[in-house]
Coordinates of C-alpha atoms in Angstrom, one line a residue:
M12 CA 50.6 -68.8 3.6
K13 CA 49.2 -66.8 0.6
I14 CA 48.6 -63.1 1.3
K15 CA 45.7 -61.5 -0.7
P16 CA 46.8 -58.2 -2.3
F17 CA 45.1 -55.1 -1.0
I18 CA 42.9 -53.5 -3.6
P19 CA 41.5 -50.0 -2.7
V20 CA 37.8 -49.4 -3.1
F21 CA 38.2 -47.1 -6.1
K22 CA 34.4 -46.5 -6.2
L23 CA 34.8 -44.4 -3.0
A24 CA 37.3 -42.1 -4.7
F25 CA 35.7 -41.7 -8.1
E26 CA 32.1 -41.5 -9.3
H27 CA 32.9 -42.2 -13.0
F28 CA 35.5 -44.3 -14.8
C29 CA 36.7 -43.9 -18.4
I30 CA 38.8 -46.9 -19.2
L31 CA 40.5 -47.2 -22.5
A32 CA 38.2 -49.3 -24.7
G33 CA 41.0 -51.4 -26.2
G34 CA 39.0 -54.6 -26.2
R35 CA 36.4 -56.7 -24.3
G36 CA 39.1 -58.7 -22.5
V37 CA 40.8 -55.6 -21.1
L38 CA 37.4 -54.2 -19.9
D39 CA 36.4 -57.5 -18.3
E40 CA 39.6 -57.8 -16.4
L41 CA 39.6 -54.2 -15.1
E42 CA 35.9 -54.5 -14.1
K43 CA 36.8 -57.6 -12.1
N44 CA 40.0 -56.4 -10.6
L45 CA 38.8 -52.9 -9.7
E46 CA 35.5 -54.4 -8.5
L47 CA 33.5 -52.0 -10.7
T48 CA 29.8 -52.4 -11.5
E49 CA 28.2 -52.7 -15.0
W50 CA 27.0 -49.1 -14.5
H51 CA 30.6 -47.9 -14.1
M52 CA 31.8 -49.9 -17.1
E53 CA 28.8 -48.8 -19.4
P54 CA 30.6 -45.8 -21.0
S55 CA 33.6 -47.9 -21.9
R56 CA 31.6 -50.8 -23.2
M57 CA 29.2 -48.7 -25.2
T58 CA 32.2 -46.7 -26.7
L59 CA 33.8 -50.0 -27.8
Y60 CA 30.5 -51.2 -29.2
R61 CA 29.7 -48.0 -31.2
F62 CA 33.2 -46.7 -32.2
G63 CA 35.5 -49.7 -31.8
N64 CA 39.0 -49.4 -30.5
T65 CA 39.9 -45.8 -31.1
S66 CA 42.9 -46.0 -28.9
S67 CA 43.3 -43.1 -26.5
S68 CA 40.5 -41.0 -28.0
S69 CA 38.0 -43.6 -26.6
L70 CA 38.5 -41.9 -23.2
W71 CA 36.9 -38.7 -24.5
Y72 CA 34.0 -40.7 -26.2
E73 CA 33.4 -42.3 -22.8
L74 CA 33.3 -39.0 -21.0
A75 CA 30.9 -37.7 -23.6
Y76 CA 28.7 -40.7 -23.1
S77 CA 28.4 -40.0 -19.4
E78 CA 27.7 -36.3 -20.2
A79 CA 25.0 -37.3 -22.7
K80 CA 23.4 -39.6 -20.2
G81 CA 23.2 -36.7 -17.7
R82 CA 25.4 -38.5 -15.2
I83 CA 28.0 -35.8 -14.5
K84 CA 27.1 -33.6 -11.5
K85 CA 29.0 -30.7 -10.0
G86 CA 31.9 -32.0 -7.9
D87 CA 31.9 -35.5 -9.5
R88 CA 35.3 -37.1 -9.9
I89 CA 36.2 -38.8 -13.2
W90 CA 39.2 -41.2 -13.5
Q91 CA 40.5 -41.6 -17.0
I92 CA 42.8 -44.6 -17.5
G93 CA 44.8 -45.2 -20.6
F94 CA 47.2 -47.9 -21.7
G95 CA 50.1 -48.0 -24.1
S96 CA 52.5 -50.6 -25.3
G97 CA 54.4 -52.7 -22.7
F98 CA 53.8 -51.5 -19.2
K99 CA 52.6 -48.0 -20.0
C100 CA 49.6 -46.8 -18.0
N101 CA 48.5 -43.2 -17.8
S102 CA 45.6 -41.6 -15.9
A103 CA 44.0 -38.3 -15.3
V104 CA 41.5 -37.3 -12.7
W105 CA 38.9 -34.6 -13.4
R106 CA 36.5 -32.8 -11.1
A107 CA 33.3 -31.5 -12.7
M108 CA 33.0 -27.8 -12.2
R109 CA 29.3 -27.9 -13.0
A110 CA 26.5 -30.3 -13.7
I111 CA 26.2 -31.2 -17.4
D112 CA 22.8 -30.6 -18.9
P113 CA 22.5 -33.1 -21.8
A114 CA 19.9 -31.0 -23.6
K115 CA 22.6 -28.3 -24.0
E116 CA 25.4 -30.6 -25.1
K117 CA 26.7 -31.3 -28.6
N118 CA 28.8 -34.4 -28.6
P119 CA 29.1 -37.6 -30.7
W120 CA 26.5 -39.4 -28.6
M121 CA 23.6 -36.9 -28.8
D122 CA 22.0 -38.2 -32.0
E123 CA 21.7 -41.8 -30.6
I124 CA 22.0 -41.7 -26.8
D125 CA 18.4 -42.7 -26.2
G126 CA 19.2 -46.1 -27.8
F127 CA 21.9 -46.8 -25.3
P128 CA 22.9 -48.9 -23.5
V129 CA 22.5 -51.9 -25.7
R130 CA 22.9 -55.4 -24.5
V131 CA 26.4 -56.7 -25.4
P132 CA 26.8 -60.4 -24.5
K133 CA 29.7 -61.3 -22.3
V134 CA 30.5 -64.3 -24.4
A135 CA 29.9 -64.3 -28.1
P136 CA 29.0 -67.7 -29.7
F137 CA 31.6 -69.2 -32.0
V138 CA 30.2 -69.8 -35.5
Y139 CA 32.1 -71.9 -38.0

């Protein structure tokens, strides 16, 4: 008899997720395994699209994306998840002390935030 592993419903614990934008495959697998929505994954996917794989700093670009979109409200919980070589996984949880007013923010997204999200196909065609 095969026992299905228990996976907590992380969406009940956190309003926002900042997952290391190390590549499309990583994001696809975490979206599936953590049962997250496209909305939850949008900051990570848009960071990967605009800035590429910036390693651990992508977590801060992702948080800035959510702030620029006006998504961060007082009391919201943000889970930042980073990965390293081998089996390294680090995370931090933040609680917003105040709502973020995008009109008062200065961050890397403010000059282009109205153009996001963009459509990023799940599967890119292979051209040879």
